[in-house]
mmCIF file of C-alpha atoms in Angstrom:
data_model
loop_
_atom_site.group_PDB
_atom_site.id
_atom_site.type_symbol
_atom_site.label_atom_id
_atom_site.label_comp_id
_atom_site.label_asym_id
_atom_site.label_seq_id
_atom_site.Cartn_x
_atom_site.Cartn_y
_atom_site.Cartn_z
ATOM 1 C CA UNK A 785 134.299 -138.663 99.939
ATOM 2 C CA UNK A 786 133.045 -142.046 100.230
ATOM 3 C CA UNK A 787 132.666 -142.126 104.274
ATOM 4 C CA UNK A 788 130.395 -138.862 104.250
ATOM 5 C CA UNK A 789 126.812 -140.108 104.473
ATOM 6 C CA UNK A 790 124.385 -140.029 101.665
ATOM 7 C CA UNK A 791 121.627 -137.481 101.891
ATOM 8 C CA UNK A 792 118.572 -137.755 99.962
ATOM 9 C CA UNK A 793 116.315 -134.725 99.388
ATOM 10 C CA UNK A 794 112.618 -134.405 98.754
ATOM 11 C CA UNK A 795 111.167 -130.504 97.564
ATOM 12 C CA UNK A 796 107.439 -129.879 96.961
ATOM 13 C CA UNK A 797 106.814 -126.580 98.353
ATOM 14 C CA UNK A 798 105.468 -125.239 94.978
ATOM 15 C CA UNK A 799 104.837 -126.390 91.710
ATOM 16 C CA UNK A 800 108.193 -128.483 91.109
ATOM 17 C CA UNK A 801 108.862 -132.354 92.394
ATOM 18 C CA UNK A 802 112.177 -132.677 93.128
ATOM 19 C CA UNK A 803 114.213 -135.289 94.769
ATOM 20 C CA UNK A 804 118.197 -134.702 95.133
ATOM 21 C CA UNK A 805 120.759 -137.297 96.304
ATOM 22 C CA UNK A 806 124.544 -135.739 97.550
ATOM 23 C CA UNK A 807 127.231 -136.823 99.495
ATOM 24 C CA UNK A 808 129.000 -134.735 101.081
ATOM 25 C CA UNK A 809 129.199 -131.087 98.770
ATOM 26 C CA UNK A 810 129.086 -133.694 95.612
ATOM 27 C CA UNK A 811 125.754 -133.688 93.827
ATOM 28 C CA UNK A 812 124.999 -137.475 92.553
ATOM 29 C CA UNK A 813 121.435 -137.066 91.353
ATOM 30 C CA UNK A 814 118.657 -134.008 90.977
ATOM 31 C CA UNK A 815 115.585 -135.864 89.626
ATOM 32 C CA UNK A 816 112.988 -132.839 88.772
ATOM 33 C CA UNK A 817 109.324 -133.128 87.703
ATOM 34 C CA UNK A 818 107.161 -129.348 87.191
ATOM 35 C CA UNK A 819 104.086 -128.838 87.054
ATOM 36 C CA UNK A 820 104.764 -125.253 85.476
ATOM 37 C CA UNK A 821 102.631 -125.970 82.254
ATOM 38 C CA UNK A 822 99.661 -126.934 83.855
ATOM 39 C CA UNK A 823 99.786 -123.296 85.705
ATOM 40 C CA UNK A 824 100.795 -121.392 82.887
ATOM 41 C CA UNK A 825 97.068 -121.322 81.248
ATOM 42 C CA UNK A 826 96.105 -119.893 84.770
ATOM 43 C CA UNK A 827 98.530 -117.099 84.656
ATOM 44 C CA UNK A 828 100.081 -118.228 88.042
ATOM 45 C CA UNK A 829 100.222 -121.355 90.735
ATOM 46 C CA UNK A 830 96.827 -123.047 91.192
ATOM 47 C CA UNK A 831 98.019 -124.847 94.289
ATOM 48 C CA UNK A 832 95.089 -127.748 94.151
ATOM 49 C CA UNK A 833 96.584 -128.622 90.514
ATOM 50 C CA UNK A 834 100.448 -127.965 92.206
ATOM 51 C CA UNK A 835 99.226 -130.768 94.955
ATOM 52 C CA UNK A 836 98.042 -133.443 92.744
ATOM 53 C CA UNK A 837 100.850 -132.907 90.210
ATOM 54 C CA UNK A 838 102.928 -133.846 93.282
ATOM 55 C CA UNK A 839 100.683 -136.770 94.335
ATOM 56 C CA UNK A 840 101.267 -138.331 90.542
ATOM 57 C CA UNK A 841 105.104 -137.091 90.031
ATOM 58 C CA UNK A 842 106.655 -138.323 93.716
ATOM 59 C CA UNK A 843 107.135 -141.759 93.179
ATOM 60 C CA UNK A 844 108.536 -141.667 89.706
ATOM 61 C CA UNK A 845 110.783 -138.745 90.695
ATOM 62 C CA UNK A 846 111.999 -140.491 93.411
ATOM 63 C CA UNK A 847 112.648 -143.813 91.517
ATOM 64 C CA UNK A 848 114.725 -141.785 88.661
ATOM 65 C CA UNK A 849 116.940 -140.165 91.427
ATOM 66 C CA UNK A 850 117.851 -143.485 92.798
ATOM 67 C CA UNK A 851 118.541 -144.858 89.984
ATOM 68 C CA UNK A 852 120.697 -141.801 88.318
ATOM 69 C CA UNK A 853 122.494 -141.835 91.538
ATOM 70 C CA UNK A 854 123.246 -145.981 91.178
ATOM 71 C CA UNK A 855 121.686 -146.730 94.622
ATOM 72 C CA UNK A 856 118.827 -147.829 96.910
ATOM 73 C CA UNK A 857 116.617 -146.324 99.509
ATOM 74 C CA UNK A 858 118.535 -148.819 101.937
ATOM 75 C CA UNK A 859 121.975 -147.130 100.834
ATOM 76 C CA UNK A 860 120.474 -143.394 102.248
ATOM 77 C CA UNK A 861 122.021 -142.786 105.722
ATOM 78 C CA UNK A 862 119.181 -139.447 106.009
ATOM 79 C CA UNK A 863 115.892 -138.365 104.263
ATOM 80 C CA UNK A 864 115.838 -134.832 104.440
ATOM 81 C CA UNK A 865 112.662 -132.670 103.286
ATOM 82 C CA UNK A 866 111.462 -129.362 102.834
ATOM 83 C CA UNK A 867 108.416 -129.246 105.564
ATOM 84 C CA UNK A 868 108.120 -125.346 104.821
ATOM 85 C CA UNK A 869 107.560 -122.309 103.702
ATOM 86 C CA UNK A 870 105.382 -123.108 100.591
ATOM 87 C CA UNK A 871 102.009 -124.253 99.543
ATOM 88 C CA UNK A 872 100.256 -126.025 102.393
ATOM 89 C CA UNK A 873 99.029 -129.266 100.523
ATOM 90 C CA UNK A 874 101.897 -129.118 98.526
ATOM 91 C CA UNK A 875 104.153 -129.213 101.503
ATOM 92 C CA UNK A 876 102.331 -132.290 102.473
ATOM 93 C CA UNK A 877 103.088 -134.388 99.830
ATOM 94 C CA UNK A 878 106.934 -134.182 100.433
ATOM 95 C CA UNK A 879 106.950 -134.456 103.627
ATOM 96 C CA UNK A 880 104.275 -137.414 104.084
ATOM 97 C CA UNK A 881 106.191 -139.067 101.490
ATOM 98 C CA UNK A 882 109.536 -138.643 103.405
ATOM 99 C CA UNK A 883 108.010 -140.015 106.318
ATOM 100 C CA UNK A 884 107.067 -143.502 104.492
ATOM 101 C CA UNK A 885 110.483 -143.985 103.111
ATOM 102 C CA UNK A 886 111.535 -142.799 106.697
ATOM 103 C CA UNK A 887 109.897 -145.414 108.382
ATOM 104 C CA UNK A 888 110.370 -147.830 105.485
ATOM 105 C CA UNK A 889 114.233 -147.614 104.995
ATOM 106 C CA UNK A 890 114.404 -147.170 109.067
ATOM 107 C CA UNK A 891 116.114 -143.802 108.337
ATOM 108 C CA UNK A 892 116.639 -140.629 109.710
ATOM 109 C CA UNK A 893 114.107 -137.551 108.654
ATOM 110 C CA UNK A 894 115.322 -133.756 108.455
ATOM 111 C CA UNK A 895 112.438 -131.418 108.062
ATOM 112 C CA UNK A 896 114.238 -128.106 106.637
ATOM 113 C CA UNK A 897 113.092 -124.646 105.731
ATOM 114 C CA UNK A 898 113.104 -123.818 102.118
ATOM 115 C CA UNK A 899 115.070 -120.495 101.891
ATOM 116 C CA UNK A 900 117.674 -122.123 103.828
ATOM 117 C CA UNK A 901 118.033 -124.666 101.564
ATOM 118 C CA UNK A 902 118.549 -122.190 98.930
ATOM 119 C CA UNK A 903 121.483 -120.535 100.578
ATOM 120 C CA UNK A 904 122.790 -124.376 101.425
ATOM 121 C CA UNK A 905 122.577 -125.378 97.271
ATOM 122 C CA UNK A 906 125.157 -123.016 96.448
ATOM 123 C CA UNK A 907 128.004 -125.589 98.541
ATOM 124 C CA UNK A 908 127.685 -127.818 95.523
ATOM 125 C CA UNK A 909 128.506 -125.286 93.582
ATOM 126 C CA UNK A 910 131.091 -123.748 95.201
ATOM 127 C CA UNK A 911 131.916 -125.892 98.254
ATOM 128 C CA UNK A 912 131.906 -124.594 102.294
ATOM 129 C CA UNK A 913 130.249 -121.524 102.907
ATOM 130 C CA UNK A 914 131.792 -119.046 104.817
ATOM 131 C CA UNK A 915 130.125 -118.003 107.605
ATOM 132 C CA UNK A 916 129.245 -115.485 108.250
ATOM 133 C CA UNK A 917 127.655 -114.317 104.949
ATOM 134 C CA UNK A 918 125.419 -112.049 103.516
ATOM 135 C CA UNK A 919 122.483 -114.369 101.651
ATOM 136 C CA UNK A 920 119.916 -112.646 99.161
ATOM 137 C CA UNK A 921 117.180 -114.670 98.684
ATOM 138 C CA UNK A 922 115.123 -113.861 95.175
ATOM 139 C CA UNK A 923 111.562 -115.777 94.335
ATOM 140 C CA UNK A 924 108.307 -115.793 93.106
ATOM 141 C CA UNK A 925 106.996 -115.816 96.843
ATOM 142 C CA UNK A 926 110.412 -114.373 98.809
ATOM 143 C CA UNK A 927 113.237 -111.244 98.421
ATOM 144 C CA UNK A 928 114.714 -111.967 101.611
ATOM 145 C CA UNK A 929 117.805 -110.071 103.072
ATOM 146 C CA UNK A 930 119.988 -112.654 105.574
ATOM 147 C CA UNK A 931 122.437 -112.769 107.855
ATOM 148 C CA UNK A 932 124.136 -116.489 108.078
ATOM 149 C CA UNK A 933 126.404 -116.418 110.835
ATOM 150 C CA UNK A 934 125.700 -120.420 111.131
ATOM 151 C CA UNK A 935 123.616 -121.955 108.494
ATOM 152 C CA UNK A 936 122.838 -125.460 110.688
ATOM 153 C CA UNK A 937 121.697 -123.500 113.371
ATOM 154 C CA UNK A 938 119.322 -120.174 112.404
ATOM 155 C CA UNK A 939 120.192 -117.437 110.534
ATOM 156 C CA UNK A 940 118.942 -113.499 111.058
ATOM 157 C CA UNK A 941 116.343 -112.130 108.880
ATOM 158 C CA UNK A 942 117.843 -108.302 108.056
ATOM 159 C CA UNK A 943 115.088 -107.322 105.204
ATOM 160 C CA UNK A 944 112.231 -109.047 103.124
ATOM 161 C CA UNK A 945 109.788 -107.293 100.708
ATOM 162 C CA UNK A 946 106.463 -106.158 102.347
ATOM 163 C CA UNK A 947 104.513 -106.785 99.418
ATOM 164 C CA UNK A 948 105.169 -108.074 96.129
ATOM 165 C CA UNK A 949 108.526 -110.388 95.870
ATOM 166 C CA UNK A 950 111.053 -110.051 92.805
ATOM 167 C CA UNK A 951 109.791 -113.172 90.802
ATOM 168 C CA UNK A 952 106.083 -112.131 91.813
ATOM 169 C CA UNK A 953 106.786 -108.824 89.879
ATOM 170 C CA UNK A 954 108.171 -110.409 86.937
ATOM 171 C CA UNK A 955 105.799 -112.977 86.481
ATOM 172 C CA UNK A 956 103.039 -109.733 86.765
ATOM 173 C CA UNK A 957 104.882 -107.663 84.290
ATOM 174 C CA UNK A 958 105.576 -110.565 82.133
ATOM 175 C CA UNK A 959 101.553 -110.708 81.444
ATOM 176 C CA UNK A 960 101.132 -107.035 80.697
ATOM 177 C CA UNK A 961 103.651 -107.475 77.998
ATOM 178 C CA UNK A 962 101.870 -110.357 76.404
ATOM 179 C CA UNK A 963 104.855 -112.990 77.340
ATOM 180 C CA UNK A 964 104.366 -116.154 78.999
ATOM 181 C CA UNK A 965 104.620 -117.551 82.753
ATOM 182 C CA UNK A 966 106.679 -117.671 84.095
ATOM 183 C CA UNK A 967 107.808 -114.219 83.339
ATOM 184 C CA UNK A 968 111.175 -114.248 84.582
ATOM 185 C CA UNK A 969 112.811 -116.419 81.476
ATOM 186 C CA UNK A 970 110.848 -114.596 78.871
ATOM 187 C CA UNK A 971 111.607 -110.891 80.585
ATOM 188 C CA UNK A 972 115.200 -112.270 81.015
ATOM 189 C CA UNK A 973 115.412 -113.282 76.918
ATOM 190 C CA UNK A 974 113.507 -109.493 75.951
ATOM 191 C CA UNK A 975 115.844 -107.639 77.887
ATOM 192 C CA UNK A 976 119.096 -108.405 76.121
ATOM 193 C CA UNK A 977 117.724 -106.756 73.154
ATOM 194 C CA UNK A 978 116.248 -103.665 74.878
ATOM 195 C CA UNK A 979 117.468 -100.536 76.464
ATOM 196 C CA UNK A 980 117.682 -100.739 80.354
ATOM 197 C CA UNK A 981 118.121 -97.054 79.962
ATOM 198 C CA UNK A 982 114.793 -96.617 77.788
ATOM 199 C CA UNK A 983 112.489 -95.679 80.980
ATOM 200 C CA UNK A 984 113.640 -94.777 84.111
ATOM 201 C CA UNK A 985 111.210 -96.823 86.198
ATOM 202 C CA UNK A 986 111.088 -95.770 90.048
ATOM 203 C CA UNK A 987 113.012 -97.798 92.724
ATOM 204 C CA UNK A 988 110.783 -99.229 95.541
ATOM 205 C CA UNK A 989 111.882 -97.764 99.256
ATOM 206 C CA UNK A 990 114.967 -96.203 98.444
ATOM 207 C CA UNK A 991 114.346 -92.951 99.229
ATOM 208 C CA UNK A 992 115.997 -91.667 101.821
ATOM 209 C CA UNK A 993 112.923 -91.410 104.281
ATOM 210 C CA UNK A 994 112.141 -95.180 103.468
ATOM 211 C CA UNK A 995 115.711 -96.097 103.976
ATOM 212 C CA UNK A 996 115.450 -94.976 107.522
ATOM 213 C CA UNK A 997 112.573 -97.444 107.765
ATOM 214 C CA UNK A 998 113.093 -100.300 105.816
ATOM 215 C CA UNK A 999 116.994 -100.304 105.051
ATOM 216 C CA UNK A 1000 116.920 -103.923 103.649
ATOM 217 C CA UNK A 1001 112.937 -104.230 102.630
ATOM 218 C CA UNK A 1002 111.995 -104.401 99.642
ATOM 219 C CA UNK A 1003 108.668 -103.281 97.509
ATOM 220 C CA UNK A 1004 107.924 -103.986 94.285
ATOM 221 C CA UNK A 1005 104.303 -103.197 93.903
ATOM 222 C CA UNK A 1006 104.663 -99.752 92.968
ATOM 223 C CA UNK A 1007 106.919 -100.602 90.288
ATOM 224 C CA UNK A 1008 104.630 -103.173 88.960
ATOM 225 C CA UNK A 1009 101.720 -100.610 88.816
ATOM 226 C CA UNK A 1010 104.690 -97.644 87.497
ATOM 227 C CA UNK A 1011 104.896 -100.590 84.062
ATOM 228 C CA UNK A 1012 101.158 -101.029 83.853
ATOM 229 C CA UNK A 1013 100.602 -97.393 84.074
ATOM 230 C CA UNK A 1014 103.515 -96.539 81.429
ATOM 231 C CA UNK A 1015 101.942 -99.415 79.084
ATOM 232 C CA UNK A 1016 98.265 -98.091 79.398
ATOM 233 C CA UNK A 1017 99.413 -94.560 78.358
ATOM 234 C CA UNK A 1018 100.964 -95.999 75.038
ATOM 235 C CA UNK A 1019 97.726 -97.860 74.463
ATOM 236 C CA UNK A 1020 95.126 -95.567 74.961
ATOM 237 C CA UNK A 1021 97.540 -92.938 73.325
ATOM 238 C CA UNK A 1022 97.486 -95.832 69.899
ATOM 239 C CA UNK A 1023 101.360 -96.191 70.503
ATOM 240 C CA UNK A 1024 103.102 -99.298 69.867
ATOM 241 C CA UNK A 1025 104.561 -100.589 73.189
ATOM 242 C CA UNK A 1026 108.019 -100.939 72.726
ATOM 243 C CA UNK A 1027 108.052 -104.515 74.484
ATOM 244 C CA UNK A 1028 111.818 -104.782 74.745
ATOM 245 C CA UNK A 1029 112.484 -101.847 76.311
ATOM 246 C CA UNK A 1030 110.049 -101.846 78.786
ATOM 247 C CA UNK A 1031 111.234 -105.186 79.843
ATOM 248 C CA UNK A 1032 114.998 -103.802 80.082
ATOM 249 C CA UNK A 1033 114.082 -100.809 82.348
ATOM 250 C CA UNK A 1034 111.629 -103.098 84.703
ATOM 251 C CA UNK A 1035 114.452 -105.612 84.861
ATOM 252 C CA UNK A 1036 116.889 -103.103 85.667
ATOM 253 C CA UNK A 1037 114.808 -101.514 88.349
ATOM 254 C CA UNK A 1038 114.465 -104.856 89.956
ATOM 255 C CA UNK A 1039 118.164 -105.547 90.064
ATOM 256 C CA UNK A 1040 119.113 -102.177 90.637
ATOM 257 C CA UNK A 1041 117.271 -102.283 94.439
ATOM 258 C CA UNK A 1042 118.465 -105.845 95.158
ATOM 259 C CA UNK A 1043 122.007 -105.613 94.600
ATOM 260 C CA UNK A 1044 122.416 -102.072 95.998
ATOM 261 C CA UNK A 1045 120.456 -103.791 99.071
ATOM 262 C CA UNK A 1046 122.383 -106.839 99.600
ATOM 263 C CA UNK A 1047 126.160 -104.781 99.017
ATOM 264 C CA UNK A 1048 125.394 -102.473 101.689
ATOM 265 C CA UNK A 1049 123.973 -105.161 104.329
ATOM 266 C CA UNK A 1050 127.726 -106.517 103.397
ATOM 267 C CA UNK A 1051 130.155 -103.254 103.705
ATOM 268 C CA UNK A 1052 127.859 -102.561 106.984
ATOM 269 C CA UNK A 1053 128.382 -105.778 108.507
ATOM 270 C CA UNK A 1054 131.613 -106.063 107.461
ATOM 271 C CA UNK A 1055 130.881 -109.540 105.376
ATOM 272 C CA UNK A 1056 132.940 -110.197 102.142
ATOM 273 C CA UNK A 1057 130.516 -113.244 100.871
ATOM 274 C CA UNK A 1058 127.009 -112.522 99.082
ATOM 275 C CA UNK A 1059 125.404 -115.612 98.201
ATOM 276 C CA UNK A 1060 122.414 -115.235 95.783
ATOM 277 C CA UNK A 1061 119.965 -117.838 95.381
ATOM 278 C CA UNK A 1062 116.077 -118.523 94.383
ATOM 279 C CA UNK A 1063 114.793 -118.350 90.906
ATOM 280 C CA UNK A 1064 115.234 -115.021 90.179
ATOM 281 C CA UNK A 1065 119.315 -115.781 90.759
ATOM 282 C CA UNK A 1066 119.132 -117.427 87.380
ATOM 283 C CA UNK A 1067 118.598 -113.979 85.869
ATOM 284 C CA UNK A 1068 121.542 -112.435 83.730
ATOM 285 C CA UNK A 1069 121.008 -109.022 84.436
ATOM 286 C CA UNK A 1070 121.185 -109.736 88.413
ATOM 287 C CA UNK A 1071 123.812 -112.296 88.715
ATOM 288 C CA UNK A 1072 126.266 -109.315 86.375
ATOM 289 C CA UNK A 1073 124.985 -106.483 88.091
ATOM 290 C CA UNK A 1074 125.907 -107.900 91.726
ATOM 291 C CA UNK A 1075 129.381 -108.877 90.481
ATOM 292 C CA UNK A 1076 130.270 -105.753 89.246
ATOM 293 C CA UNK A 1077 129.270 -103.470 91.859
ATOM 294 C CA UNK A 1078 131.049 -106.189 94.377
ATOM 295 C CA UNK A 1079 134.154 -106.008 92.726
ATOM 296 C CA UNK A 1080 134.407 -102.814 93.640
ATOM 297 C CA UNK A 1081 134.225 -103.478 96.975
ATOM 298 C CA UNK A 1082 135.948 -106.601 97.338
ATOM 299 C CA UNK A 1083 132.716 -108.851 97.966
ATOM 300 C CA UNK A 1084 132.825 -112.369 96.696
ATOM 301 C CA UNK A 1085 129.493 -113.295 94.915
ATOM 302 C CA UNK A 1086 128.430 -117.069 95.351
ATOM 303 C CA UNK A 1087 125.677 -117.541 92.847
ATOM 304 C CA UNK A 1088 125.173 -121.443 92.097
ATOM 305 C CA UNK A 1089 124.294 -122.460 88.491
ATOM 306 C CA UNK A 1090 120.574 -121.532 86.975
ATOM 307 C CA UNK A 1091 119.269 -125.396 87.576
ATOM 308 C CA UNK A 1092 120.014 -124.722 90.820
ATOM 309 C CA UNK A 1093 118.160 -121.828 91.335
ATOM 310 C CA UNK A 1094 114.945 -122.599 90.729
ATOM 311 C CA UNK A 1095 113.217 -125.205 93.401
ATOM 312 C CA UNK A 1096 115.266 -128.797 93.479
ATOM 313 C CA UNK A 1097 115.409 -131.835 95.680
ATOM 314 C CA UNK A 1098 119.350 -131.287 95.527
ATOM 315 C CA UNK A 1099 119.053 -127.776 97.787
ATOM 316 C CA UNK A 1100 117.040 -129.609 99.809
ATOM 317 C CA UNK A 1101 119.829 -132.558 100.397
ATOM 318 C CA UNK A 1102 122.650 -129.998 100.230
ATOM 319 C CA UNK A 1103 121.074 -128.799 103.673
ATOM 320 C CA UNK A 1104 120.443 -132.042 105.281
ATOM 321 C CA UNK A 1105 123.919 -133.065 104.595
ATOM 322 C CA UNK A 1106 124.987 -129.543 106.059
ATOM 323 C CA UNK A 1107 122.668 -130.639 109.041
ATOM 324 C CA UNK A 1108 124.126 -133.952 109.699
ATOM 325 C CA UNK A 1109 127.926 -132.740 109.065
ATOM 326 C CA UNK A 1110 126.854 -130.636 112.007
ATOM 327 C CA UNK A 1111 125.278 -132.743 114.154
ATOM 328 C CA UNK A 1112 121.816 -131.709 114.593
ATOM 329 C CA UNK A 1113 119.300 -134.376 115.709
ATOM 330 C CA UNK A 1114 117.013 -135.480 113.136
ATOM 331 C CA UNK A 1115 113.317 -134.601 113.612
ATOM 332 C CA UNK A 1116 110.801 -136.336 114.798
ATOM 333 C CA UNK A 1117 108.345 -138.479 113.170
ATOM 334 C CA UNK A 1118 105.500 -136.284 113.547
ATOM 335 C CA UNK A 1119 107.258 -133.129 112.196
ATOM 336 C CA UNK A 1120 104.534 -130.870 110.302
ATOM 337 C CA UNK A 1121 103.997 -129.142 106.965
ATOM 338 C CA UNK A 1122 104.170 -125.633 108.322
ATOM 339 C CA UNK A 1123 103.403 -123.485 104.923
ATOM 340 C CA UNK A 1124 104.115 -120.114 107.059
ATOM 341 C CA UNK A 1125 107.745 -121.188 108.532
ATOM 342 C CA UNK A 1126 109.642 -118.488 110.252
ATOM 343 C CA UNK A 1127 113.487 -117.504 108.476
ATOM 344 C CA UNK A 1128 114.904 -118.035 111.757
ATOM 345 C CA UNK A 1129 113.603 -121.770 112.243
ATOM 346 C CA UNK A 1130 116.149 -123.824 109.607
ATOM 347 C CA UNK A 1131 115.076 -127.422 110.627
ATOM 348 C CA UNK A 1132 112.405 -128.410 112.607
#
């Protein structure tokens, strides 16, 4: 509605510039600019190159929001900004940068976490989020298990992975098979012609000993090695590796863990809402896999659009405008870049 205030959202935890503008749970503009093929050569995030891609891409990004979105910096009631987790001199890009049109505009500045802001996207999606829900958090850096009883004011970590995350293990995989970075896309495409049934790949602490332990961790480094070991057999053995195969099975395995994960933190805490979100939320396999095993159980699964999966500027203003709907303060002028920010801490 017109009367809710206009939030304007700055991202540059990683190796995408984004700048989001929403009122309200109405999206007005998502200006992007990535850095991704500058990495890809690399094999992974070189965050000196991330930085400076930022340093070049901020202004112009910010400039094309604005403008998609028909208004000025003067019309923004609050600059809200993603001031961590992420890369640390990425990280300080944004949130130098919100400070200047902070001080600038004479505006209010949010400094949010970014996994919160990735459960927040999914309101323009799908509007309010009931709370409390179950949030699964899938990236290249985080698999994150959460409880959101109230999204403005913390949320409880359940489960994270205690060494590789989801989109870590894709992009890995993705390299043994020859296929480019990132490797969740590629694995994603290779998949749909492949048997997820070819190789049965093991699934990281779900044994019943490591369910004691870690209920709602999750590991993916021995299932990364489990692929490289299963592709240097064919090799040395002058087999062809079957490339679409191997990227069903790995694909399944990945899915498998998370949505069996995530549906039981729901049927234990009696929570009928899953929200999905991250990168690896844009993948096909996951986003059917959760909805069919919760529609057995009568869970709801939230899971916004691919665009908004991957790192935005619109997440990022979809949780300041959460933020200000629920009156929290703003933060103050000298909030940091804090690249190793806590779950529990959603604004700073």
């Amino acid at each position: 509605m017109a009367d809710e205030p206009l939030i304007l959202g700055i991202e540059t935890s990683c190796d995408e510039t984004g700048v989001g503008i929403v009122r309200g749970h109405t999206l007005l503009a998502d200006a992007l600019a990535s850095s991704v093929e500058q990495h890809a050569r690399f094999g992974g995030v070189v965050p000196e190159v991330a930085s400076r891609a930022h340093l070049e891409a901020i202004v112009p990004t910010m400039d094309r929001a604005l403008t998609s979105a028909g208004v000025t910096i003067a019309d923004i009631d609050a600059i809200a900004v993603t001031s961590g987790p992420g890369l640390a001199g990425a990280l300080l890009v944004g949130v130098a940068a919100a400070k200047g049109y902070a001080v600038a505009a004479e505006k209010p500045v949010y400094g949010v976490n970014h996994l919160a802001a990735h459960v927040a996207v999914d309101t323009l999606e799908h509007g309010p989020l009931p709370e409390p829900a179950i949030a699964l958090l899938v990236s290249g850096g985080h698999s994150s298990l959460l409880l959101v009883d109230d999204l403005a004011r913390g949320v409880t970590p359940l489960g994270a992975t205690i060494d590789d995350a989801a989109g870590e293990a894709f992009d890995k995989v993705a390299r043994l098979l020859g296929l480019p970075f990132p490797g969740g896309p590629p694995i994603d495409r290779e998949a749909r012609v492949g048997s997820a049934e070819a190789i049965r790949f093991p699934r990281g602490l779900t044994a019943p000993k490591d369910l004691a332990a870690h209920r709602y961790d999750f590991s993916f480094s021995g299932l990364k090695t489990a692929v490289a070991r299963w592709v240097e057999a064919r090799q040395r053995a002058g087999e062809p590796v079957p490339v679409a195969d191997v990227a069903a099975s790995f694909q399944e395995a990945v899915c498998d863990v998370l949505t069996s994960k995530a549906l039981d933190a729901c049927r234990t805490h009696g929570i009928d809402t899953l929200v999905i979100g991250g990168g690896v939320a844009a993948n096909s396999r996951l986003r059917a896999l959760a909805e069919q095993r919760a529609a057995r159980h009568g869970i709801r699964v939230r899971v916004p659009r691919p665009k908004l999966c991957t790192d935005n500027g619109a997440m990022v203003a979809a949780l300041g405008s959460h933020l200000v709907a629920a009156g929290v303060a703003p933060s103050r002028l000298d909030l940091p870049a804090d690249s190793a920010m806590p779950l529990t801490v959603v604004s700073v």
